[in-house]
């Protein structure tokens, strides 16, 4: 998980997004190659912050009903393996 956090910090230059991702990973809502469901972090809705990672190409998003589901892009997967 430390590699993942560090990589996101480098990619975003922003600890907030990586902290949210790490929190969600600890809660089992984010897995490498898996799905992220929206959740709360310090009273904020995570998907609002994850949208920045979508813009960076780190996460992809699928919208179903009123929920956004996030997943790591293939490029992000490869970057994490290095």
PDB file of N, CA and C in Angstrom:
ATOM      1  N   UNK A   1       0.817  -1.197   0.000  1.00  0.00           N
ATOM      2  CA  UNK A   1       0.000   0.000   0.000  1.00  0.00           C
ATOM      3  C   UNK A   1       0.859   1.258   0.000  1.00  0.00           C
ATOM      4  N   UNK A   2       2.023   1.221   0.606  1.00  0.00           N
ATOM      5  CA  UNK A   2       2.880   2.404   0.619  1.00  0.00           C
ATOM      6  C   UNK A   2       3.304   2.790  -0.788  1.00  0.00           C
ATOM      7  N   UNK A   3       3.614   1.796  -1.626  1.00  0.00           N
ATOM      8  CA  UNK A   3       3.967   2.075  -3.021  1.00  0.00           C
ATOM      9  C   UNK A   3       2.817   2.800  -3.710  1.00  0.00           C
ATOM     10  N   UNK A   4       1.625   2.303  -3.474  1.00  0.00           N
ATOM     11  CA  UNK A   4       0.428   2.868  -4.102  1.00  0.00           C
ATOM     12  C   UNK A   4       0.252   4.321  -3.672  1.00  0.00           C
ATOM     13  N   UNK A   5       0.371   4.575  -2.389  1.00  0.00           N
ATOM     14  CA  UNK A   5       0.214   5.939  -1.877  1.00  0.00           C
ATOM     15  C   UNK A   5       1.285   6.850  -2.460  1.00  0.00           C
ATOM     16  N   UNK A   6       2.519   6.390  -2.444  1.00  0.00           N
ATOM     17  CA  UNK A   6       3.623   7.204  -2.954  1.00  0.00           C
ATOM     18  C   UNK A   6       3.427   7.514  -4.430  1.00  0.00           C
ATOM     19  N   UNK A   7       2.994   6.527  -5.179  1.00  0.00           N
ATOM     20  CA  UNK A   7       2.788   6.724  -6.611  1.00  0.00           C
ATOM     21  C   UNK A   7       1.703   7.764  -6.857  1.00  0.00           C
ATOM     22  N   UNK A   8       0.631   7.706  -6.089  1.00  0.00           N
ATOM     23  CA  UNK A   8      -0.445   8.674  -6.261  1.00  0.00           C
ATOM     24  C   UNK A   8       0.006  10.071  -5.864  1.00  0.00           C
ATOM     25  N   UNK A   9       0.840  10.165  -4.825  1.00  0.00           N
ATOM     26  CA  UNK A   9       1.336  11.475  -4.418  1.00  0.00           C
ATOM     27  C   UNK A   9       2.199  12.076  -5.512  1.00  0.00           C
ATOM     28  N   UNK A  10       3.020  11.251  -6.140  1.00  0.00           N
ATOM     29  CA  UNK A  10       3.860  11.725  -7.237  1.00  0.00           C
ATOM     30  C   UNK A  10       2.982  12.162  -8.407  1.00  0.00           C
ATOM     31  N   UNK A  11       1.994  11.347  -8.707  1.00  0.00           N
ATOM     32  CA  UNK A  11       1.141  11.626  -9.860  1.00  0.00           C
ATOM     33  C   UNK A  11       0.283  12.869  -9.646  1.00  0.00           C
ATOM     34  N   UNK A  12      -0.200  13.053  -8.441  1.00  0.00           N
ATOM     35  CA  UNK A  12      -1.117  14.160  -8.179  1.00  0.00           C
ATOM     36  C   UNK A  12      -0.430  15.349  -7.518  1.00  0.00           C
ATOM     37  N   UNK A  13       0.667  15.095  -6.807  1.00  0.00           N
ATOM     38  CA  UNK A  13       1.277  16.150  -6.024  1.00  0.00           C
ATOM     39  C   UNK A  13       0.339  16.612  -4.919  1.00  0.00           C
ATOM     40  N   UNK A  14      -0.475  15.713  -4.430  1.00  0.00           N
ATOM     41  CA  UNK A  14      -1.515  16.087  -3.476  1.00  0.00           C
ATOM     42  C   UNK A  14      -1.749  14.937  -2.503  1.00  0.00           C
ATOM     43  N   UNK A  15      -1.443  15.161  -1.234  1.00  0.00           N
ATOM     44  CA  UNK A  15      -1.585  14.092  -0.246  1.00  0.00           C
ATOM     45  C   UNK A  15      -3.041  13.762   0.050  1.00  0.00           C
ATOM     46  N   UNK A  16      -3.937  14.708  -0.162  1.00  0.00           N
ATOM     47  CA  UNK A  16      -5.343  14.473   0.175  1.00  0.00           C
ATOM     48  C   UNK A  16      -5.907  13.313  -0.633  1.00  0.00           C
ATOM     49  N   UNK A  17      -5.672  13.328  -1.944  1.00  0.00           N
ATOM     50  CA  UNK A  17      -6.211  12.261  -2.777  1.00  0.00           C
ATOM     51  C   UNK A  17      -5.634  10.908  -2.392  1.00  0.00           C
ATOM     52  N   UNK A  18      -4.319  10.856  -2.144  1.00  0.00           N
ATOM     53  CA  UNK A  18      -3.714   9.573  -1.797  1.00  0.00           C
ATOM     54  C   UNK A  18      -4.200   9.099  -0.431  1.00  0.00           C
ATOM     55  N   UNK A  19      -4.428  10.036   0.481  1.00  0.00           N
ATOM     56  CA  UNK A  19      -4.932   9.657   1.801  1.00  0.00           C
ATOM     57  C   UNK A  19      -6.338   9.078   1.696  1.00  0.00           C
ATOM     58  N   UNK A  20      -7.149   9.648   0.828  1.00  0.00           N
ATOM     59  CA  UNK A  20      -8.501   9.124   0.626  1.00  0.00           C
ATOM     60  C   UNK A  20      -8.439   7.727   0.031  1.00  0.00           C
ATOM     61  N   UNK A  21      -7.574   7.555  -0.967  1.00  0.00           N
ATOM     62  CA  UNK A  21      -7.419   6.236  -1.583  1.00  0.00           C
ATOM     63  C   UNK A  21      -6.951   5.227  -0.543  1.00  0.00           C
ATOM     64  N   UNK A  22      -5.963   5.618   0.265  1.00  0.00           N
ATOM     65  CA  UNK A  22      -5.442   4.700   1.278  1.00  0.00           C
ATOM     66  C   UNK A  22      -6.534   4.334   2.279  1.00  0.00           C
ATOM     67  N   UNK A  23      -7.304   5.314   2.702  1.00  0.00           N
ATOM     68  CA  UNK A  23      -8.407   5.061   3.629  1.00  0.00           C
ATOM     69  C   UNK A  23      -9.393   4.070   3.026  1.00  0.00           C
ATOM     70  N   UNK A  24      -9.751   4.308   1.768  1.00  0.00           N
ATOM     71  CA  UNK A  24     -10.703   3.422   1.110  1.00  0.00           C
ATOM     72  C   UNK A  24     -10.125   2.019   0.957  1.00  0.00           C
ATOM     73  N   UNK A  25      -8.815   1.925   0.673  1.00  0.00           N
ATOM     74  CA  UNK A  25      -8.180   0.612   0.546  1.00  0.00           C
ATOM     75  C   UNK A  25      -8.249  -0.129   1.874  1.00  0.00           C
ATOM     76  N   UNK A  26      -7.998   0.585   2.965  1.00  0.00           N
ATOM     77  CA  UNK A  26      -8.061  -0.035   4.286  1.00  0.00           C
ATOM     78  C   UNK A  26      -9.469  -0.531   4.589  1.00  0.00           C
ATOM     79  N   UNK A  27     -10.461   0.168   4.088  1.00  0.00           N
ATOM     80  CA  UNK A  27     -11.847  -0.229   4.310  1.00  0.00           C
ATOM     81  C   UNK A  27     -12.282  -1.316   3.330  1.00  0.00           C
ATOM     82  N   UNK A  28     -11.375  -1.716   2.441  1.00  0.00           N
ATOM     83  CA  UNK A  28     -11.693  -2.770   1.495  1.00  0.00           C
ATOM     84  C   UNK A  28     -12.515  -2.296   0.320  1.00  0.00           C
ATOM     85  N   UNK A  29     -12.585  -0.984   0.118  1.00  0.00           N
ATOM     86  CA  UNK A  29     -13.399  -0.469  -0.972  1.00  0.00           C
ATOM     87  C   UNK A  29     -12.579  -0.175  -2.222  1.00  0.00           C
ATOM     88  N   UNK A  30     -11.269  -0.258  -2.110  1.00  0.00           N
ATOM     89  CA  UNK A  30     -10.411  -0.095  -3.278  1.00  0.00           C
ATOM     90  C   UNK A  30      -9.432  -1.250  -3.279  1.00  0.00           C
ATOM     91  N   UNK A  31      -9.308  -1.917  -4.394  1.00  0.00           N
ATOM     92  CA  UNK A  31      -8.276  -2.929  -4.539  1.00  0.00           C
ATOM     93  C   UNK A  31      -7.588  -2.678  -5.855  1.00  0.00           C
ATOM     94  N   UNK A  32      -6.342  -3.085  -5.962  1.00  0.00           N
ATOM     95  CA  UNK A  32      -5.645  -2.918  -7.232  1.00  0.00           C
ATOM     96  C   UNK A  32      -6.386  -3.735  -8.279  1.00  0.00           C
ATOM     97  N   UNK A  33      -6.786  -3.073  -9.340  1.00  0.00           N
ATOM     98  CA  UNK A  33      -7.553  -3.749 -10.373  1.00  0.00           C
ATOM     99  C   UNK A  33      -8.996  -3.988  -9.980  1.00  0.00           C
ATOM    100  N   UNK A  34      -9.404  -3.394  -8.851  1.00  0.00           N
ATOM    101  CA  UNK A  34     -10.750  -3.642  -8.354  1.00  0.00           C
ATOM    102  C   UNK A  34     -11.651  -2.437  -8.490  1.00  0.00           C
ATOM    103  N   UNK A  35     -12.652  -2.410  -7.675  1.00  0.00           N
ATOM    104  CA  UNK A  35     -13.697  -1.395  -7.764  1.00  0.00           C
ATOM    105  C   UNK A  35     -13.672  -0.537  -6.504  1.00  0.00           C
ATOM    106  N   UNK A  36     -13.929   0.738  -6.675  1.00  0.00           N
ATOM    107  CA  UNK A  36     -14.075   1.649  -5.545  1.00  0.00           C
ATOM    108  C   UNK A  36     -15.524   2.103  -5.511  1.00  0.00           C
ATOM    109  N   UNK A  37     -16.159   1.963  -4.379  1.00  0.00           N
ATOM    110  CA  UNK A  37     -17.501   2.516  -4.238  1.00  0.00           C
ATOM    111  C   UNK A  37     -17.392   3.828  -3.486  1.00  0.00           C
ATOM    112  N   UNK A  38     -18.331   4.714  -3.726  1.00  0.00           N
ATOM    113  CA  UNK A  38     -18.270   5.991  -3.020  1.00  0.00           C
ATOM    114  C   UNK A  38     -18.403   5.739  -1.526  1.00  0.00           C
ATOM    115  N   UNK A  39     -17.702   6.539  -0.749  1.00  0.00           N
ATOM    116  CA  UNK A  39     -17.720   6.398   0.693  1.00  0.00           C
ATOM    117  C   UNK A  39     -17.449   7.762   1.300  1.00  0.00           C
ATOM    118  N   UNK A  40     -17.487   7.846   2.595  1.00  0.00           N
ATOM    119  CA  UNK A  40     -17.210   9.114   3.273  1.00  0.00           C
ATOM    120  C   UNK A  40     -15.806   9.074   3.865  1.00  0.00           C
ATOM    121  N   UNK A  41     -15.128  10.187   3.840  1.00  0.00           N
ATOM    122  CA  UNK A  41     -13.809  10.319   4.450  1.00  0.00           C
ATOM    123  C   UNK A  41     -13.754  11.682   5.089  1.00  0.00           C
ATOM    124  N   UNK A  42     -13.618  11.717   6.410  1.00  0.00           N
ATOM    125  CA  UNK A  42     -13.603  12.966   7.160  1.00  0.00           C
ATOM    126  C   UNK A  42     -14.793  13.847   6.778  1.00  0.00           C
ATOM    127  N   UNK A  43     -15.949  13.212   6.650  1.00  0.00           N
ATOM    128  CA  UNK A  43     -17.168  13.947   6.368  1.00  0.00           C
ATOM    129  C   UNK A  43     -17.348  14.373   4.924  1.00  0.00           C
ATOM    130  N   UNK A  44     -16.390  13.996   4.068  1.00  0.00           N
ATOM    131  CA  UNK A  44     -16.498  14.370   2.655  1.00  0.00           C
ATOM    132  C   UNK A  44     -16.773  13.129   1.822  1.00  0.00           C
ATOM    133  N   UNK A  45     -17.435  13.299   0.725  1.00  0.00           N
ATOM    134  CA  UNK A  45     -17.718  12.176  -0.155  1.00  0.00           C
ATOM    135  C   UNK A  45     -16.513  11.928  -1.034  1.00  0.00           C
ATOM    136  N   UNK A  46     -16.010  10.706  -1.006  1.00  0.00           N
ATOM    137  CA  UNK A  46     -14.765  10.383  -1.680  1.00  0.00           C
ATOM    138  C   UNK A  46     -14.813  10.628  -3.178  1.00  0.00           C
ATOM    139  N   UNK A  47     -15.915  10.307  -3.833  1.00  0.00           N
ATOM    140  CA  UNK A  47     -15.890  10.394  -5.290  1.00  0.00           C
ATOM    141  C   UNK A  47     -15.628  11.809  -5.788  1.00  0.00           C
ATOM    142  N   UNK A  48     -15.933  12.810  -4.977  1.00  0.00           N
ATOM    143  CA  UNK A  48     -15.629  14.177  -5.376  1.00  0.00           C
ATOM    144  C   UNK A  48     -14.137  14.401  -5.543  1.00  0.00           C
ATOM    145  N   UNK A  49     -13.338  13.763  -4.695  1.00  0.00           N
ATOM    146  CA  UNK A  49     -11.889  13.888  -4.771  1.00  0.00           C
ATOM    147  C   UNK A  49     -11.313  12.940  -5.817  1.00  0.00           C
ATOM    148  N   UNK A  50     -11.928  11.789  -5.970  1.00  0.00           N
ATOM    149  CA  UNK A  50     -11.424  10.814  -6.930  1.00  0.00           C
ATOM    150  C   UNK A  50     -11.569  11.309  -8.360  1.00  0.00           C
ATOM    151  N   UNK A  51     -12.475  12.251  -8.581  1.00  0.00           N
ATOM    152  CA  UNK A  51     -12.657  12.767  -9.938  1.00  0.00           C
ATOM    153  C   UNK A  51     -11.368  13.384 -10.473  1.00  0.00           C
ATOM    154  N   UNK A  52     -10.562  13.954  -9.589  1.00  0.00           N
ATOM    155  CA  UNK A  52      -9.277  14.516 -10.012  1.00  0.00           C
ATOM    156  C   UNK A  52      -8.351  13.408 -10.509  1.00  0.00           C
ATOM    157  N   UNK A  53      -8.415  12.249  -9.872  1.00  0.00           N
ATOM    158  CA  UNK A  53      -7.580  11.124 -10.299  1.00  0.00           C
ATOM    159  C   UNK A  53      -8.066  10.558 -11.625  1.00  0.00           C
ATOM    160  N   UNK A  54      -9.352  10.681 -11.891  1.00  0.00           N
ATOM    161  CA  UNK A  54      -9.894  10.267 -13.188  1.00  0.00           C
ATOM    162  C   UNK A  54      -9.313  11.164 -14.276  1.00  0.00           C
ATOM    163  N   UNK A  55      -9.259  12.464 -13.996  1.00  0.00           N
ATOM    164  CA  UNK A  55      -8.702  13.410 -14.964  1.00  0.00           C
ATOM    165  C   UNK A  55      -7.236  13.119 -15.252  1.00  0.00           C
ATOM    166  N   UNK A  56      -6.514  12.627 -14.240  1.00  0.00           N
ATOM    167  CA  UNK A  56      -5.095  12.300 -14.402  1.00  0.00           C
ATOM    168  C   UNK A  56      -4.898  10.975 -15.138  1.00  0.00           C
ATOM    169  N   UNK A  57      -5.974  10.220 -15.324  1.00  0.00           N
ATOM    170  CA  UNK A  57      -5.859   8.932 -15.996  1.00  0.00           C
ATOM    171  C   UNK A  57      -5.456   7.799 -15.075  1.00  0.00           C
ATOM    172  N   UNK A  58      -5.449   8.056 -13.757  1.00  0.00           N
ATOM    173  CA  UNK A  58      -5.088   7.020 -12.793  1.00  0.00           C
ATOM    174  C   UNK A  58      -6.281   6.113 -12.529  1.00  0.00           C
ATOM    175  N   UNK A  59      -7.451   6.720 -12.452  1.00  0.00           N
ATOM    176  CA  UNK A  59      -8.668   5.951 -12.232  1.00  0.00           C
ATOM    177  C   UNK A  59      -9.613   6.093 -13.410  1.00  0.00           C
ATOM    178  N   UNK A  60     -10.361   5.029 -13.657  1.00  0.00           N
ATOM    179  CA  UNK A  60     -11.464   5.079 -14.601  1.00  0.00           C
ATOM    180  C   UNK A  60     -12.741   5.098 -13.783  1.00  0.00           C
ATOM    181  N   UNK A  61     -13.836   5.466 -14.399  1.00  0.00           N
ATOM    182  CA  UNK A  61     -15.098   5.529 -13.662  1.00  0.00           C
ATOM    183  C   UNK A  61     -16.224   4.951 -14.507  1.00  0.00           C
ATOM    184  N   UNK A  62     -17.097   4.222 -13.839  1.00  0.00           N
ATOM    185  CA  UNK A  62     -18.315   3.712 -14.466  1.00  0.00           C
ATOM    186  C   UNK A  62     -19.465   4.224 -13.616  1.00  0.00           C
ATOM    187  N   UNK A  63     -20.439   4.836 -14.247  1.00  0.00           N
ATOM    188  CA  UNK A  63     -21.588   5.359 -13.506  1.00  0.00           C
ATOM    189  C   UNK A  63     -22.753   4.394 -13.658  1.00  0.00           C
ATOM    190  N   UNK A  64     -23.238   3.916 -12.513  1.00  0.00           N
ATOM    191  CA  UNK A  64     -24.397   3.029 -12.520  1.00  0.00           C
ATOM    192  C   UNK A  64     -25.413   3.575 -11.540  1.00  0.00           C
ATOM    193  N   UNK A  65     -26.587   3.816 -12.044  1.00  0.00           N
ATOM    194  CA  UNK A  65     -27.649   4.390 -11.220  1.00  0.00           C
ATOM    195  C   UNK A  65     -27.132   5.702 -10.635  1.00  0.00           C
ATOM    196  N   UNK A  66     -27.132   5.873  -9.355  1.00  0.00           N
ATOM    197  CA  UNK A  66     -26.645   7.135  -8.787  1.00  0.00           C
ATOM    198  C   UNK A  66     -25.288   6.978  -8.118  1.00  0.00           C
ATOM    199  N   UNK A  67     -24.589   5.910  -8.408  1.00  0.00           N
ATOM    200  CA  UNK A  67     -23.302   5.648  -7.770  1.00  0.00           C
ATOM    201  C   UNK A  67     -22.198   5.587  -8.807  1.00  0.00           C
ATOM    202  N   UNK A  68     -21.072   6.198  -8.489  1.00  0.00           N
ATOM    203  CA  UNK A  68     -19.887   6.100  -9.338  1.00  0.00           C
ATOM    204  C   UNK A  68     -19.011   4.971  -8.821  1.00  0.00           C
ATOM    205  N   UNK A  69     -18.573   4.106  -9.719  1.00  0.00           N
ATOM    206  CA  UNK A  69     -17.643   3.040  -9.373  1.00  0.00           C
ATOM    207  C   UNK A  69     -16.313   3.358 -10.039  1.00  0.00           C
ATOM    208  N   UNK A  70     -15.245   3.338  -9.250  1.00  0.00           N
ATOM    209  CA  UNK A  70     -13.922   3.686  -9.758  1.00  0.00           C
ATOM    210  C   UNK A  70     -13.043   2.450  -9.819  1.00  0.00           C
ATOM    211  N   UNK A  71     -12.115   2.450 -10.752  1.00  0.00           N
ATOM    212  CA  UNK A  71     -11.162   1.348 -10.869  1.00  0.00           C
ATOM    213  C   UNK A  71      -9.841   1.909 -11.370  1.00  0.00           C
ATOM    214  N   UNK A  72      -8.764   1.202 -11.066  1.00  0.00           N
ATOM    215  CA  UNK A  72      -7.446   1.609 -11.555  1.00  0.00           C
ATOM    216  C   UNK A  72      -7.363   1.341 -13.045  1.00  0.00           C
ATOM    217  N   UNK A  73      -6.813   2.290 -13.779  1.00  0.00           N
ATOM    218  CA  UNK A  73      -6.609   2.073 -15.209  1.00  0.00           C
ATOM    219  C   UNK A  73      -5.445   1.107 -15.407  1.00  0.00           C
ATOM    220  N   UNK A  74      -5.362   0.517 -16.586  1.00  0.00           N
ATOM    221  CA  UNK A  74      -4.268  -0.407 -16.893  1.00  0.00           C
ATOM    222  C   UNK A  74      -2.918   0.282 -16.752  1.00  0.00           C
ATOM    223  N   UNK A  75      -2.831   1.550 -17.174  1.00  0.00           N
ATOM    224  CA  UNK A  75      -1.577   2.296 -17.064  1.00  0.00           C
ATOM    225  C   UNK A  75      -1.164   2.461 -15.606  1.00  0.00           C
ATOM    226  N   UNK A  76      -2.126   2.745 -14.741  1.00  0.00           N
ATOM    227  CA  UNK A  76      -1.834   2.892 -13.317  1.00  0.00           C
ATOM    228  C   UNK A  76      -1.395   1.557 -12.730  1.00  0.00           C
ATOM    229  N   UNK A  77      -2.031   0.473 -13.147  1.00  0.00           N
ATOM    230  CA  UNK A  77      -1.642  -0.868 -12.693  1.00  0.00           C
ATOM    231  C   UNK A  77      -0.181  -1.137 -13.025  1.00  0.00           C
ATOM    232  N   UNK A  78       0.203  -0.846 -14.264  1.00  0.00           N
ATOM    233  CA  UNK A  78       1.583  -1.075 -14.703  1.00  0.00           C
ATOM    234  C   UNK A  78       2.556  -0.210 -13.914  1.00  0.00           C
ATOM    235  N   UNK A  79       2.194   1.044 -13.684  1.00  0.00           N
ATOM    236  CA  UNK A  79       3.062   1.961 -12.944  1.00  0.00           C
ATOM    237  C   UNK A  79       3.275   1.470 -11.514  1.00  0.00           C
ATOM    238  N   UNK A  80       2.255   0.886 -10.923  1.00  0.00           N
ATOM    239  CA  UNK A  80       2.359   0.399  -9.552  1.00  0.00           C
ATOM    240  C   UNK A  80       3.247  -0.834  -9.448  1.00  0.00           C
ATOM    241  N   UNK A  81       3.370  -1.580 -10.518  1.00  0.00           N
ATOM    242  CA  UNK A  81       4.191  -2.793 -10.511  1.00  0.00           C
ATOM    243  C   UNK A  81       5.678  -2.468 -10.586  1.00  0.00           C
ATOM    244  N   UNK A  82       6.008  -1.261 -11.066  1.00  0.00           N
ATOM    245  CA  UNK A  82       7.420  -0.880 -11.232  1.00  0.00           C
ATOM    246  C   UNK A  82       8.041  -0.471  -9.926  1.00  0.00           C
TER     247      UNK A  82
END
